[in-house]
XYZ file of C-alpha atoms in Angstrom:
171
model
C -13.424 72.148 -14.708
C -16.052 70.747 -13.859
C -16.363 67.987 -16.099
C -12.228 67.517 -16.025
C -13.471 65.557 -12.123
C -15.556 62.638 -13.425
C -13.057 62.215 -16.355
C -9.552 62.058 -14.533
C -11.574 60.424 -11.746
C -12.313 57.822 -14.295
C -9.149 57.658 -15.739
C -8.379 56.645 -12.297
C -10.666 54.433 -12.211
C -9.679 51.902 -15.070
C -5.726 52.468 -14.092
C -5.627 51.365 -10.937
C -8.070 48.370 -12.266
C -5.844 47.377 -14.999
C -2.605 48.075 -12.239
C -5.088 45.467 -10.745
C -5.883 43.270 -13.228
C -1.967 42.447 -14.043
C -0.920 41.850 -10.524
C -3.792 39.782 -10.076
C -2.689 37.460 -14.130
C 1.273 37.377 -12.254
C -0.111 36.012 -8.472
C -1.916 33.596 -10.587
C 0.956 32.383 -12.798
C 2.973 30.604 -9.949
C 7.147 30.058 -10.479
C 7.660 25.945 -9.294
C 10.901 25.278 -7.893
C 12.254 22.363 -6.783
C 11.279 23.255 -3.257
C 7.722 23.889 -3.422
C 5.486 21.531 -1.636
C 3.216 21.078 -4.461
C 6.227 19.977 -6.709
C 6.769 17.608 -3.675
C 3.259 16.168 -4.157
C 4.311 15.374 -7.727
C 7.494 14.171 -7.825
C 7.534 11.381 -5.074
C 4.931 9.717 -6.959
C 6.332 8.352 -9.908
C 9.396 5.442 -8.830
C 12.944 6.601 -10.395
C 14.085 4.636 -13.798
C 17.383 4.479 -12.089
C 17.174 1.519 -9.660
C 17.467 2.883 -5.979
C 13.671 1.967 -4.681
C 12.973 5.153 -4.297
C 10.195 8.238 -5.638
C 12.107 11.619 -8.088
C 11.629 13.659 -5.530
C 13.896 11.415 -2.910
C 16.703 10.159 -5.375
C 19.992 11.126 -4.588
C 21.858 8.316 -6.326
C 25.275 8.945 -7.273
C 25.175 9.255 -11.311
C 21.916 8.790 -11.420
C 20.643 11.527 -14.470
C 17.288 10.560 -14.444
C 16.029 12.286 -11.833
C 17.053 15.433 -12.971
C 16.057 15.623 -16.378
C 12.928 13.698 -14.675
C 12.575 16.769 -12.930
C 13.387 19.440 -14.705
C 10.308 19.005 -16.863
C 8.269 17.973 -13.805
C 8.785 21.123 -12.990
C 8.397 22.666 -16.962
C 4.779 21.071 -16.707
C 3.842 22.489 -13.921
C 4.816 26.250 -14.670
C 3.023 25.840 -17.789
C -0.092 25.221 -15.849
C -0.344 21.197 -15.771
C -2.230 20.030 -12.494
C -0.638 17.381 -10.253
C -3.435 14.527 -12.142
C -2.817 15.548 -15.275
C 1.122 15.264 -15.534
C 0.096 11.034 -13.552
C -2.081 10.923 -16.523
C 0.851 12.090 -18.900
C 3.116 9.554 -17.687
C 1.025 6.496 -17.092
C 0.248 6.488 -20.541
C 3.672 6.920 -22.064
C 5.392 4.490 -19.458
C 2.996 2.696 -17.917
C 2.471 2.381 -14.735
C 5.410 1.278 -13.508
C 6.161 4.697 -13.031
C 3.181 4.962 -10.025
C 5.009 4.356 -6.477
C 1.255 3.433 -5.306
C -1.210 0.551 -7.977
C -4.079 2.474 -9.006
C -7.332 1.616 -6.842
C -8.825 0.619 -9.728
C -9.024 -2.378 -12.992
C -6.256 -5.211 -12.184
C -4.027 -3.538 -10.189
C -6.542 -3.399 -7.246
C -5.532 -7.070 -6.442
C -2.353 -5.192 -5.052
C -4.131 -3.953 -2.923
C -7.049 -6.834 -1.847
C -4.796 -9.890 -2.432
C -2.154 -9.373 0.716
C -4.901 -8.832 2.682
C -7.499 -12.172 1.160
C -3.791 -13.710 1.348
C -3.722 -12.864 5.112
C -7.067 -13.936 5.950
C -6.855 -17.358 4.698
C -3.337 -18.292 6.380
C -5.077 -17.432 9.416
C -8.289 -19.447 8.841
C -6.395 -22.923 6.700
C -3.854 -22.229 10.953
C -7.269 -22.074 12.959
C -8.028 -25.287 11.438
C -5.075 -27.017 11.160
C -4.639 -26.809 15.240
C -8.276 -27.882 16.042
C -7.394 -30.734 13.930
C -4.393 -31.339 15.613
C -6.493 -30.757 19.487
C -9.169 -33.331 18.481
C -6.768 -35.574 17.970
C -4.635 -36.058 20.964
C -8.155 -35.992 23.051
C -8.959 -38.980 20.128
C -5.663 -40.463 21.228
C -5.261 -40.128 24.267
C -8.997 -41.386 24.900
C -7.906 -44.621 23.012
C -4.904 -44.751 25.402
C -6.990 -45.468 28.460
C -9.054 -47.536 26.633
C -6.229 -50.317 25.914
C -5.259 -49.852 29.570
C -8.558 -50.588 31.102
C -8.589 -54.011 28.290
C -4.615 -54.372 29.773
C -5.958 -54.463 32.927
C -8.704 -56.990 31.767
C -6.553 -58.700 30.008
C -3.939 -59.274 32.364
C -6.682 -60.349 35.301
C -8.421 -63.130 32.821
C -4.519 -64.110 31.853
C -4.381 -63.894 36.358
C -7.516 -65.990 36.374
C -6.431 -69.123 34.034
C -2.401 -69.287 35.438
C -4.147 -70.273 38.874
C -6.543 -72.571 37.792
C -2.966 -74.111 35.925
C -1.282 -74.206 38.542
C -3.671 -75.433 41.144
C -4.441 -78.848 38.814
C -1.396 -79.727 38.379
C -0.176 -79.287 42.241
């Protein structure tokens, strides 16, 4: 009797352990569906190819058969155990970077991230110098107008004095 109790306890412990391992294994193999947050994160990084301009998660264009097949492929890949980055790499290798909703932040695609800001900065600098040149020119024009007015007054005085002298000669 004394030997049966430890043997029964060992059998119970092994049985409990195998039950817990089996439960844990079913938890780790999660089945994804179209409404899961993980699916949304994966599907929203790919652009739909039907021409609607939306990502595959948001595409609801009538008659779009591309998105249904693509979503089914994504679910299948996720259920096989592929993560977000592996799926992204697979589709970039297969279809190219055009499938992505945003360009990658490396290589030549980095220009798509940097170029708009560089263009805005360059345009702002150009406008600054153009306005500065215009204000300087308007200041020069005002100065030259004042000088012309002074010269006109002097010339008027000279002419009026010459005219007065000529009048005095003949009258």
